Structure formats: structure tokens, C-alpha cells
Short mmCIF file of C-alpha atoms and ligand atoms in Angstrom, two decimals:
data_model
loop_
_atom_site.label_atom_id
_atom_site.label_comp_id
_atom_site.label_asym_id
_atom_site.label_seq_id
_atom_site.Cartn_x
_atom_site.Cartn_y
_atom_site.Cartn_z
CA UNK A 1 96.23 82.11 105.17
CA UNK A 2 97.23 83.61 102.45
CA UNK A 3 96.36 87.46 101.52
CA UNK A 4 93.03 88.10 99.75
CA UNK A 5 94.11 89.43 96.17
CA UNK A 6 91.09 91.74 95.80
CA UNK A 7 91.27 93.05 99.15
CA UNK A 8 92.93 96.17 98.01
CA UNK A 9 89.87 96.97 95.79
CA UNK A 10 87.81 98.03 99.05
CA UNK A 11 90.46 100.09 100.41
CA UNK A 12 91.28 102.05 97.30
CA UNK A 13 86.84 103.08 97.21
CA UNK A 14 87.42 103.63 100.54
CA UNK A 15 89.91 106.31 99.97
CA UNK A 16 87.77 107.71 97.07
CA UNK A 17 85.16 107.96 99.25
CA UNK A 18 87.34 109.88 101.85
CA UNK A 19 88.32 112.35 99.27
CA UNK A 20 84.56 113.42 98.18
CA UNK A 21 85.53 111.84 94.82
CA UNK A 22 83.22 108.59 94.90
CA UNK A 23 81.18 108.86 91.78
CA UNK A 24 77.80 106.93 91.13
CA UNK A 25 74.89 107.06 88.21
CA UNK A 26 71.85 108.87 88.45
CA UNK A 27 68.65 107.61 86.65
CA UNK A 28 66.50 109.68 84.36
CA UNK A 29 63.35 108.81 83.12
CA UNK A 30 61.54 109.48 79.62
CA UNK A 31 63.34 111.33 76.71
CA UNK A 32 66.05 113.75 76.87
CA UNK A 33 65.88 117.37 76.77
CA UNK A 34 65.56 120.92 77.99
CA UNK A 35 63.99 119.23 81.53
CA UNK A 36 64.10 115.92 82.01
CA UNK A 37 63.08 113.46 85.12
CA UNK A 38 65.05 113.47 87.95
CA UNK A 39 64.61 110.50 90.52
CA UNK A 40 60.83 111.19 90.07
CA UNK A 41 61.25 115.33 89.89
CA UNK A 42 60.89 117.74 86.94
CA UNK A 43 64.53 119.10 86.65
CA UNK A 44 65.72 121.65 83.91
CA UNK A 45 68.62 120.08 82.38
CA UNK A 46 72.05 122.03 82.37
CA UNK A 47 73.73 118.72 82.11
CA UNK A 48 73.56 117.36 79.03
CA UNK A 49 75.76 117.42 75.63
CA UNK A 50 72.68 117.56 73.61
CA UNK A 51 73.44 121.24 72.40
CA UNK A 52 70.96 121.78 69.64
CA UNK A 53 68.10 118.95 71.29
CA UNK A 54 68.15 116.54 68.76
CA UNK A 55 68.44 113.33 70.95
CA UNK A 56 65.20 113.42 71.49
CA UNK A 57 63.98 114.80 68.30
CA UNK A 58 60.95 112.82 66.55
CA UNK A 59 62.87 113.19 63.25
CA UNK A 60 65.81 111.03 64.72
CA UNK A 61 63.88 108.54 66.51
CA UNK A 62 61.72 107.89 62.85
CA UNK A 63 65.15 107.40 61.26
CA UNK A 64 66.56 104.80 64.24
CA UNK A 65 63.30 103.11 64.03
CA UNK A 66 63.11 102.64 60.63
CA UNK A 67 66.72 101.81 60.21
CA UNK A 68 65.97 98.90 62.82
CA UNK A 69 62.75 97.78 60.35
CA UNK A 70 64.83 97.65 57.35
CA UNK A 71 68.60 96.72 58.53
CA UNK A 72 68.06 94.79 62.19
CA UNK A 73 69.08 95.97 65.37
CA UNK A 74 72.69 94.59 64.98
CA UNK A 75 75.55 95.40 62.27
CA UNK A 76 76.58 91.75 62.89
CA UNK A 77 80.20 92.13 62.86
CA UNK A 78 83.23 94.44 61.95
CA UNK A 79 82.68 96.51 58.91
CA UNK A 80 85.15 94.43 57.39
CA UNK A 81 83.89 91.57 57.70
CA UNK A 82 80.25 91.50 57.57
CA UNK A 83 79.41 94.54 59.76
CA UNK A 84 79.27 97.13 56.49
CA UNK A 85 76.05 98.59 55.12
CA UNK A 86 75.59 101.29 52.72
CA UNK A 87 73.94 103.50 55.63
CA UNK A 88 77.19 103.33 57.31
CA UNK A 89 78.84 105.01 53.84
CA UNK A 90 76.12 107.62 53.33
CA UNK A 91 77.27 108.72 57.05
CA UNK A 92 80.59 109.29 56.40
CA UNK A 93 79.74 111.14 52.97
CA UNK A 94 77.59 113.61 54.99
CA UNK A 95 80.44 113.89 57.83
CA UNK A 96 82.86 114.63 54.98
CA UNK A 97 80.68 117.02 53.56
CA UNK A 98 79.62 118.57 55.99
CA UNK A 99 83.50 119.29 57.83
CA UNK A 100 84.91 119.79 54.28
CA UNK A 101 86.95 116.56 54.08
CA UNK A 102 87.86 114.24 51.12
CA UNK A 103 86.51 110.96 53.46
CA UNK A 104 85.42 110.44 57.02
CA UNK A 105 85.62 107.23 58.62
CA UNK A 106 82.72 106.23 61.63
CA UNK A 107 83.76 104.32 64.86
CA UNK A 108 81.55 103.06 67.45
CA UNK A 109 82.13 105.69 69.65
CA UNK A 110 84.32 109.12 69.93
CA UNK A 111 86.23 107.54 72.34
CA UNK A 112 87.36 104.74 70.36
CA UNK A 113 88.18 106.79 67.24
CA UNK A 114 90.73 108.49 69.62
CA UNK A 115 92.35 105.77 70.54
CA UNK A 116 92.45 103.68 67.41
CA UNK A 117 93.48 106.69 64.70
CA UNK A 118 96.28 108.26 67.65
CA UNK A 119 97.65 104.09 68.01
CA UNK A 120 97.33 103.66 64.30
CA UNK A 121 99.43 106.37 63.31
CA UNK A 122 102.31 106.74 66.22
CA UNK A 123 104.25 104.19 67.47
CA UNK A 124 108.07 104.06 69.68
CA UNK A 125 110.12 106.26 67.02
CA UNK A 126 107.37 109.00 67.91
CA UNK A 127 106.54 111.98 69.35
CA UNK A 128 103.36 113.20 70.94
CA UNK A 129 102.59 116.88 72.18
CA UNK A 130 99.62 116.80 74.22
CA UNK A 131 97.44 119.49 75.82
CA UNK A 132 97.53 119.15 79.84
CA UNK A 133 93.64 119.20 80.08
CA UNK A 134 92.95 116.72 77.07
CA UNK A 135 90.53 114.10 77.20
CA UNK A 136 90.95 110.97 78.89
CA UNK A 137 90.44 109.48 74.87
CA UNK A 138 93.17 111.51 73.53
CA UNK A 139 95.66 110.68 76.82
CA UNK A 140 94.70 106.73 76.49
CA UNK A 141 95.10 106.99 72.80
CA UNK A 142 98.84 108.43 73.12
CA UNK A 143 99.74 106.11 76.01
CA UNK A 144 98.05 103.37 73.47
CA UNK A 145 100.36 104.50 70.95
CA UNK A 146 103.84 103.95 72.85
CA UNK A 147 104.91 107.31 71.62
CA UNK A 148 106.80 109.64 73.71
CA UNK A 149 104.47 112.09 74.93
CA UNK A 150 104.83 115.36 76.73
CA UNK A 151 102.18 117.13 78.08
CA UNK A 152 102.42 121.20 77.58
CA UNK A 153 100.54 123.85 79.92
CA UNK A 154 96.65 124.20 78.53
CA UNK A 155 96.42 126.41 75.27
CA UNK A 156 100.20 127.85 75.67
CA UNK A 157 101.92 127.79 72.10
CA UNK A 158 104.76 129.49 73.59
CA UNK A 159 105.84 126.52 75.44
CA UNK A 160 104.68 124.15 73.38
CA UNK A 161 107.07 125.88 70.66
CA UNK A 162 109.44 125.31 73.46
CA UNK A 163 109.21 121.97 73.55
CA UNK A 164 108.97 121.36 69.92
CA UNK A 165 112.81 122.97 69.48
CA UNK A 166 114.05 120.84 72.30
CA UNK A 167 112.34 117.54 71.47
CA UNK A 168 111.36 117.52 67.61
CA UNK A 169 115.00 116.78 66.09
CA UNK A 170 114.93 113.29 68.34
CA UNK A 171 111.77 111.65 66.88
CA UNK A 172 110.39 110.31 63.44
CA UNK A 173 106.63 111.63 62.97
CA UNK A 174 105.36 114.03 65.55
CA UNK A 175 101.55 114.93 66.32
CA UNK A 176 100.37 117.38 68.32
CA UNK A 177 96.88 116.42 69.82
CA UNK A 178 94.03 118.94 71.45
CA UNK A 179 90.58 119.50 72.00
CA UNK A 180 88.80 121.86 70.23
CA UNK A 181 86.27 123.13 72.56
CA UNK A 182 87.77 121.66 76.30
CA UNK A 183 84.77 119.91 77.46
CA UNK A 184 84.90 120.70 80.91
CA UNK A 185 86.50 124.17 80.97
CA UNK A 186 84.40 125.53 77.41
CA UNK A 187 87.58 127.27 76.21
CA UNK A 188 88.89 127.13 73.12
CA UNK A 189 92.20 125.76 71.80
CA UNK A 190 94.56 128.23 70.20
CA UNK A 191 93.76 126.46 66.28
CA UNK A 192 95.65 128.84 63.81
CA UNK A 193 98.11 129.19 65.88
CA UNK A 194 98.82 125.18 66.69
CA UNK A 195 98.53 124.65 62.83
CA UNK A 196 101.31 127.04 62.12
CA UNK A 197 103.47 125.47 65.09
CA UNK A 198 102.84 122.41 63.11
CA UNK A 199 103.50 123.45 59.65
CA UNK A 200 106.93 124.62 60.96
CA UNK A 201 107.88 121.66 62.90
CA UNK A 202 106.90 119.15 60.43
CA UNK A 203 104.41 117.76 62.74
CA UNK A 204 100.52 116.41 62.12
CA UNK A 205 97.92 117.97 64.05
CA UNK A 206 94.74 115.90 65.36
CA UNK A 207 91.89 118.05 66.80
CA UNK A 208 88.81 116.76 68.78
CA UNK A 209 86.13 118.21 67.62
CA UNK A 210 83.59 116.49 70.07
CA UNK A 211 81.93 119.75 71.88
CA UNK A 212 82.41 121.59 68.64
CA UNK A 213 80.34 119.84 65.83
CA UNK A 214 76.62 120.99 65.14
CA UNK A 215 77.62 123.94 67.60
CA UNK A 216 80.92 126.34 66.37
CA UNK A 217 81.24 127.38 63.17
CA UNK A 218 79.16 129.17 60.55
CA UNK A 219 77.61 125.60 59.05
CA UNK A 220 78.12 123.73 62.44
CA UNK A 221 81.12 121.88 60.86
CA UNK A 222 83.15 122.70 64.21
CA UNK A 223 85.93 125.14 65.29
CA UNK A 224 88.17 124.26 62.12
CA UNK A 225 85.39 126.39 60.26
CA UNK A 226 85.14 128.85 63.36
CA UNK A 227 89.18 129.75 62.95
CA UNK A 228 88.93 130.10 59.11
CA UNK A 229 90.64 127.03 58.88
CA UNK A 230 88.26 124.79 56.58
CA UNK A 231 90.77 122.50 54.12
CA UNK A 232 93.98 123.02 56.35
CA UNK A 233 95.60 119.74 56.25
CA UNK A 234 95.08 118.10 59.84
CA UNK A 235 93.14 115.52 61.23
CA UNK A 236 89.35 116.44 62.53
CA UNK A 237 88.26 113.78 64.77
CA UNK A 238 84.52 114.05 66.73
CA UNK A 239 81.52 111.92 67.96
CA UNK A 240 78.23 111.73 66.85
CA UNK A 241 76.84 111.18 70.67
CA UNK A 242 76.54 115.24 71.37
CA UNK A 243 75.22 117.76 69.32
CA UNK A 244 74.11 115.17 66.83
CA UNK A 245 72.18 113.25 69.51
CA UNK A 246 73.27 110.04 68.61
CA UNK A 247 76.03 107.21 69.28
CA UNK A 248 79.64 106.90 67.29
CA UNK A 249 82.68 108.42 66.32
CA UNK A 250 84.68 109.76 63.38
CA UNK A 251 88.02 110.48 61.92
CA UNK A 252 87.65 113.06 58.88
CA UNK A 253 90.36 114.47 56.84
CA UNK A 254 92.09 112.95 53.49
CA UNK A 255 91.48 110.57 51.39
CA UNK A 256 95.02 108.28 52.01
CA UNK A 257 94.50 109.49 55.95
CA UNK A 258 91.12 107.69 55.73
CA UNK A 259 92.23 104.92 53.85
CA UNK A 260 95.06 104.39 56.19
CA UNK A 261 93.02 104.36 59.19
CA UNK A 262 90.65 101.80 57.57
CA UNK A 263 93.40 99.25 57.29
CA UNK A 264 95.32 100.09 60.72
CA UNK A 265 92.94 101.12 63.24
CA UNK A 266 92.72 98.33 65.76
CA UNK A 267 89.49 100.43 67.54
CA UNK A 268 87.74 100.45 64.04
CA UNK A 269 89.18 96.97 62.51
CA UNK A 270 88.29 94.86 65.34
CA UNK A 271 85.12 96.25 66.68
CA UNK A 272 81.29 95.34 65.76
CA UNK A 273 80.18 98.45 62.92
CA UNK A 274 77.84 101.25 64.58
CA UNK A 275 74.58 99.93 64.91
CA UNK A 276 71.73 100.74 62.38
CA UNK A 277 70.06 102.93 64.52
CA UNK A 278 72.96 104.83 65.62
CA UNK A 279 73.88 105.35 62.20
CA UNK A 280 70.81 106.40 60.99
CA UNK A 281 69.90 108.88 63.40
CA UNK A 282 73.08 110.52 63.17
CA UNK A 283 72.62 111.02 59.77
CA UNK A 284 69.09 112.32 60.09
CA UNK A 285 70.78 114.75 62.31
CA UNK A 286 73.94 116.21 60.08
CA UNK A 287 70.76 116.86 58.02
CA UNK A 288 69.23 119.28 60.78
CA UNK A 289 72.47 120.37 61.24
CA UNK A 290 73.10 121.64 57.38
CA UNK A 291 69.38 122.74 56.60
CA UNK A 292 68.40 124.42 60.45
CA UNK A 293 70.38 127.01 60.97
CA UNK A 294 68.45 128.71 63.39
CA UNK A 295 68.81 126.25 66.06
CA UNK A 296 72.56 127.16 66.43
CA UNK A 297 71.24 130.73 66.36
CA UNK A 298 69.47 130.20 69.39
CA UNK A 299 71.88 128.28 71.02
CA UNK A 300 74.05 131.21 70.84
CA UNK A 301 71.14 133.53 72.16
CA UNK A 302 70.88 131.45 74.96
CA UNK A 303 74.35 131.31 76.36
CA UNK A 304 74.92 135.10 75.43
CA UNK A 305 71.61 135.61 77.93
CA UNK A 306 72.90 133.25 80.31
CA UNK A 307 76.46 134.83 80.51
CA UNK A 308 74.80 138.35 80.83
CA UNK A 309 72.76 137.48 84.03
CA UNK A 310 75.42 135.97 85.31
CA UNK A 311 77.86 138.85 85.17
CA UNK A 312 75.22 141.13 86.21
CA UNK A 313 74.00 139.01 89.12
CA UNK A 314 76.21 136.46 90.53
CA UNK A 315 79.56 138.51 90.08
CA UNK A 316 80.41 136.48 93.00
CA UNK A 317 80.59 133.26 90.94
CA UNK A 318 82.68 134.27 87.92
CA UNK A 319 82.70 131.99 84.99
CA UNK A 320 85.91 130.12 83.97
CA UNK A 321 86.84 131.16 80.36
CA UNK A 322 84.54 130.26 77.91
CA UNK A 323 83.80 130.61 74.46
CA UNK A 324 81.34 127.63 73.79
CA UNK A 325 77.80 126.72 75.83
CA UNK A 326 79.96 125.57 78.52
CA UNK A 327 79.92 127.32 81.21
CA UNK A 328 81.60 126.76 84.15
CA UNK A 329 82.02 128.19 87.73
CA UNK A 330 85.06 127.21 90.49
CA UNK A 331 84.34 125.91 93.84
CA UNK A 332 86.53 125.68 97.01
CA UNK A 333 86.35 122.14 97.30
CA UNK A 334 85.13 118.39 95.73
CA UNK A 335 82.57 118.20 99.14
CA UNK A 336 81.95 122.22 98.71
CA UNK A 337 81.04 121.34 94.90
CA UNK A 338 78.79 118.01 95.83
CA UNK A 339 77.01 120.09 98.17
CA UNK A 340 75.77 123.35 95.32
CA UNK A 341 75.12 120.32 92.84
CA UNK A 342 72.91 119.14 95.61
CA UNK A 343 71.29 122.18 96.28
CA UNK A 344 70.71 122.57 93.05
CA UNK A 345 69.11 119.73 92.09
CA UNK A 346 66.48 120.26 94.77
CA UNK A 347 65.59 123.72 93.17
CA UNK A 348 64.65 121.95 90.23
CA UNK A 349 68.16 122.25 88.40
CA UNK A 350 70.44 119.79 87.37
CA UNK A 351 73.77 120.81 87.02
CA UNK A 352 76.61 118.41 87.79
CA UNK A 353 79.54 119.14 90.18
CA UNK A 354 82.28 118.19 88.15
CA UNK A 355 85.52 116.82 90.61
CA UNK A 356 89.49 115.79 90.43
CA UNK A 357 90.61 113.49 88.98
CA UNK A 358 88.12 114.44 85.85
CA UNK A 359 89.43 118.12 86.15
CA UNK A 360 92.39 119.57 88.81
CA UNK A 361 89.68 122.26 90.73
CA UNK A 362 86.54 121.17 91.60
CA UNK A 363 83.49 123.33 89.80
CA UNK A 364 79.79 123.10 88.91
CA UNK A 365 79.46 122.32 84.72
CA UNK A 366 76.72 124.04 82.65
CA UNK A 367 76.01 123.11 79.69
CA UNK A 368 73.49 125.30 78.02
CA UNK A 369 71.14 124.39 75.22
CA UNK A 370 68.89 125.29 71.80
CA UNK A 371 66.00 124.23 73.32
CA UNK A 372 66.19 125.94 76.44
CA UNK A 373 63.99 128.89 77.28
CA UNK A 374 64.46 132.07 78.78
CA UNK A 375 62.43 131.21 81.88
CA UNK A 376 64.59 128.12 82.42
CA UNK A 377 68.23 130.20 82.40
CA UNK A 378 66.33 133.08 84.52
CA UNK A 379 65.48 130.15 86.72
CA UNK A 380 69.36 128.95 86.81
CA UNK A 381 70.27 132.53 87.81
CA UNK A 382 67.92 132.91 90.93
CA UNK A 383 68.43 129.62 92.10
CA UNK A 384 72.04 130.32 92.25
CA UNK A 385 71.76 133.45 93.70
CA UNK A 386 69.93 131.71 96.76
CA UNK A 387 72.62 129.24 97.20
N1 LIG B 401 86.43 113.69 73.19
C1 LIG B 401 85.91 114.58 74.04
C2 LIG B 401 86.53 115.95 74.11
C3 LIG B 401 84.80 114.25 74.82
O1 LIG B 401 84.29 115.14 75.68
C4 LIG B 401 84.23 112.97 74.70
C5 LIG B 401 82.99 112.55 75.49
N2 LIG B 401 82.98 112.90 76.80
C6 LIG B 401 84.81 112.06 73.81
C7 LIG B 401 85.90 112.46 73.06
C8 LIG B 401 84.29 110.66 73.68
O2 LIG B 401 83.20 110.63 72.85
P1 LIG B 401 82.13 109.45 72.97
O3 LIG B 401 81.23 109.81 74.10
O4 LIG B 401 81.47 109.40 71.65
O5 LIG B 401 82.91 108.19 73.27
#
């Protein structure tokens, strides 16, 4: 008999299982938002990416809606080919605008613009520089690439400076790639200082801006405008899926960076064009972004209350650095982790353990936002003090 091929795929879960890192979906009901249903329960949602509410906004789902009246529910093809509609355009004028940029370009998801603007613009001859806790999109898109890449320890210019005198002088183009706000730490990358490591090395800069946009910054346009860094030359890239509540991705920056992605991007070239609705809700929502200020206000109220009753009464639980409305807290263990998620959860609070291999410690993820009210972080608080 000869050996069953796939018989390795049951004893690779089973060793995921083992570890406490088996992962499976959980359902919710109705719209997003502050609470949301939970397999049937009333939950108060600290586990979403929908920082200023919008995805559930009536504003956004009149734009989808009527976007699907007027254009279809399908773009039909690649924007290339028969894919492109003016909506599509008026997007990427209003991302442009509103991060600063000569042009912006939309893919159908974050993810993909990662991968298809780091592959378009690196190949063999190259040289990648890499943040150790990047996102998956941003590792994919360097292996993608078949650049040379070299991770260096989270946020530390020093070595990365290090690395940059030892490696630069072997490679063509070199691009160093980071987060902006790490998505599952809430830290910040070290931006002025990475753009001056890359003026001096000759090397492009791509930040992801995906945890950033609608939230840091004085306008929302991200932690570019945060640092004082607005019309630095580098490469913004972001999604439209978090703080703007919708679906899709973007590259923004120059005019010949945009142009070049347009005709090299194998993510964006040979891909179906962001849907009507997508695109028109996310526009709806750069509009909230620009003209309701206040929401980001109270965004920023709420994770300044947050972090206040949590240093004054769970010093035992002591958040991970954090200058974003993530918040998170370290745990012993993946099972040790499952178990306060649990816990949690039937208290009426959903906020996700977060495990290896996504991050290297296990920890609980909160991610707070605009529409939450004081009662629900007071509720966090206690429920975490009883656990
Ligand atoms: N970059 C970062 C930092 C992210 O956290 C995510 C989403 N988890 C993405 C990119 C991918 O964005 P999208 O969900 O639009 O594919």
C-alpha cells in the first residue's frame, strides 16, 4: 500500500492542537460595534479594528447600497481591463488627499497591497530590512519579492544602522519595511528616526499604516502626520478594512511611485477591482474621517480612561507598551491566555487571547473604541479584576 499523501495534514492539527495553538472562527450576529452578539450573548466588543465605529455606520451602509443600485455588485474584472469605475478614482483622490500624497492607488485588500507594491519594486539584486514583529503581509511580500531580507530586533535603529553598514554596499535598491502602529503589541515604530536611517543609506522606506489611518495624527491621515513627517518622501501603504470600516487596500505616495505600481503590481494587475460597495463606503468614510473630528477625540478619551483604571487597579496586569487603542496585557501561557479570553467572554466581554505563532508571548488584545462608553471600559476593568 502505498503511503496516504495527506496523511501528514492530521498529524500536523494534531500537534497544533497539543500546543493550545488550534485556532477556529467565532460567529457574530447583527452589525458591528461597541457590543455585538456573541453565540447568542450581548458581549461588549474589545475585539474589533473598527476604531472610530464606522462599519456599522448608517452613512456607510447608504453609500454601499447605493453604489450596488447604480454600479452592480461586481467590478467585473481587473481595473485594467474592465474592472475600473470612476468611484474607484474619486477613492484614491480622497486617500491622496487626505495622507498628503500626489496619487494613491486601491487594492482589494491591505494585505494584497503589501505584497504586490514590496514584489513590484524589489527583486534578487535587493535588499530588505524588516522589523522582527511585522505583519505576516509585509514578511510574505519580502519573501514574494526574492530580495535578501534581514530581520532587525523590533523598533531598534541602532542595530538596524548596524546592519545597514554591514549589508547596504552589497545590494542595488534597499527598502526598509515597518508597521506603523504594531497591530498586536500597539507600539509605535521609531518614524523620524527610520526616515533619517534611510535618507543616509540611500534606501526607500515603506510604512504600514493599517492601525494608524482615521486614528493617529492630527487629521487622521496616520502616524506620518503624528511624527511631523507629512510630504517626507516614503511609501504610506494602509487598508481601508479598519478605522474606515470598509474592505481594500492602498499604496499612497508619488506620482511615478503610483504610476509604477499600476503597471507592475501583480496583486493589483491581476486581481478583480474593489467592489462597488467597498469602494463606496470607504469613501463615505475618509469623509467622516476629514469633517468629524471629534470621534478621534473620543477615541483618545477612551483609551486615556481605560489606561488610567488599569494602572490604578489591575497593577498586576501591566500593559505592554502602547501608544495607540491597543492595548495589550502578557500571559504565562497560550492555554493560560485561552482560558482569561474564556472567562472573559462569559462576563460579557470579548477580548481575544492572541497566541504564537501570530505573536512570540501569548497575551489578551484590546482594542478600544470611539463608540465605546465609560460604563463599558469600567465594565472591562472589574471583570478583570475578578479573573
Ligand atoms: N497590515 C497590518 C499591520 C494589519 O494588521 C493588517 C490586517 N490585520 C493588514 C496589513 C492587512 O489588511 P487587510 O485586512 O486589509 O488585508
Amino acid at each position: 500500500m502505498p503511503l496516504d499523501p495527506y496523511a501528514w495534514i492530521e498529524k500536523s492539527l494534531a500537534t497544533i492542537h497539543r500546543a493550545d495553538w488550534y485556532r477556529s472562527v467565532t460567529t457574530i450576529h447583527g452589525r458591528p460595534g461597541a457590543t455585538v452578539l456573541l453565540a447568542g450573548e450581548e458581549v461588549i466588543n474589545f475585539a474589533s479594528n473598527d476604531y472610530l465605529g464606522l462599519a456599522g455606520d448608517e452613512r456607510l451602509i447608504k453609500a454601499a447600497v447605493s453604489a450596488i443600485a447604480e454600479f452592480g455588485t461586481g467590478s467585473t474584472g481587473s481595473r485594467l481591463l474592465s474592472g475600473h469605475r470612476e468611484l474607484h478614482r474619486e477613492l484614491e483622490q480622497a486617500i491622496a488627499s487626505l495622507k498628503q500624497t500626489a496619487d494613491a492607488v486601491v487594492f482589494s485588500s491591505g494585505y494584497l497591497a503589501n505584497l504586490g507594491a514590496i514584489a513590484a519594486l524589489m527583486g534578487k539584486r535587493d535588499l530588505i530590512l524588516s522589523d522582527q514583529y511585522n505583519h505576516s503581509s509585509l514578511k510574505n511580500g519580502a519573501i514574494l519579492s526574492g530580495a535578501t531580507l534581514i530581520e532587525y530586533p523590533h523598533c531598534d535603529v541602532a542595530v538596524l544602522k548596524t546592519q545597514l553598514l554591514e549589508h547596504r554596499h552589497n545590494y542595488q535598491r534597499c527598502l526598509i519595511i515597518t508597521d506603523s502602529v504594531f497591530s498586536m503589541d500597539g507600539d509605535l515604530c521609531p518614524l523620524p528616526a527610520l526616515l533619517d536611517l534611510a535618507d543616509e543609506f540611500s534606501c526607500m522606506l515603506l510604512v504600514d499604516e493599517a492601525h494608524a489611518t482615521g486614528v493617529m495624527g492630527k487629521t487622521g491621515a496616520g502616524c506620518v502626520e503624528h511624527f511631523g513627517c507629512t510630504g517626507r518622501n516614503l511609501i504610506q501603504i494602509g487598508t481601508l478594512s479598519k478605522a474606515l470600516g470598509s474592505l481594500g487596500g492602498y499604496v499612497a505616495g508619488s506620482a511615478t511611485l503610483i504610476d509604477f505600481l499600476r503597471n507592475r503590481a501583480p496583486s493589483w494587475i491581476y486581481t478583480t477591482a474593489l467592489s462597488p460597495a467597498d469602494t463606496a463606503a470607504a469613501l463615505a468614510a475618509i469623509e467622516i474621517v476629514q469633517t468629524e473630528p471629534q470621534r478621534r477625540v473620543q477615541l483618545w478619551e477612551n483609551v486615556d480612561y481605560l489606561k488610567k483604571l488599569m494602572q490604578s487597579q489591575l497593577p498586576h496586569l501591566p500593559l505592554l507598551p502602547t501608544a495607540s487603542p491597543i492595548l495589550c496585557f502578557q500571559l504565562p501561557s497560550a492555554a493560560n491566555a485561552l482560558n482569561i479570553g474564556k472567562q472573559l467572554q462569559e462576563a460579557g466581554i470579548f477580548a481575544p487571547a492572541i497566541r504564537p505563532p501570530t505573536v512570540p508571548t501569548s497575551r489578551i488584545r484590546i482594542s478600544v473604541m470611539a463608540t465605546h462608553q465609560a460604563a463599558h471600559i469600567a465594565k472591562l476593568v472589574s471583570v478583570l479584576k475578578e479573573n
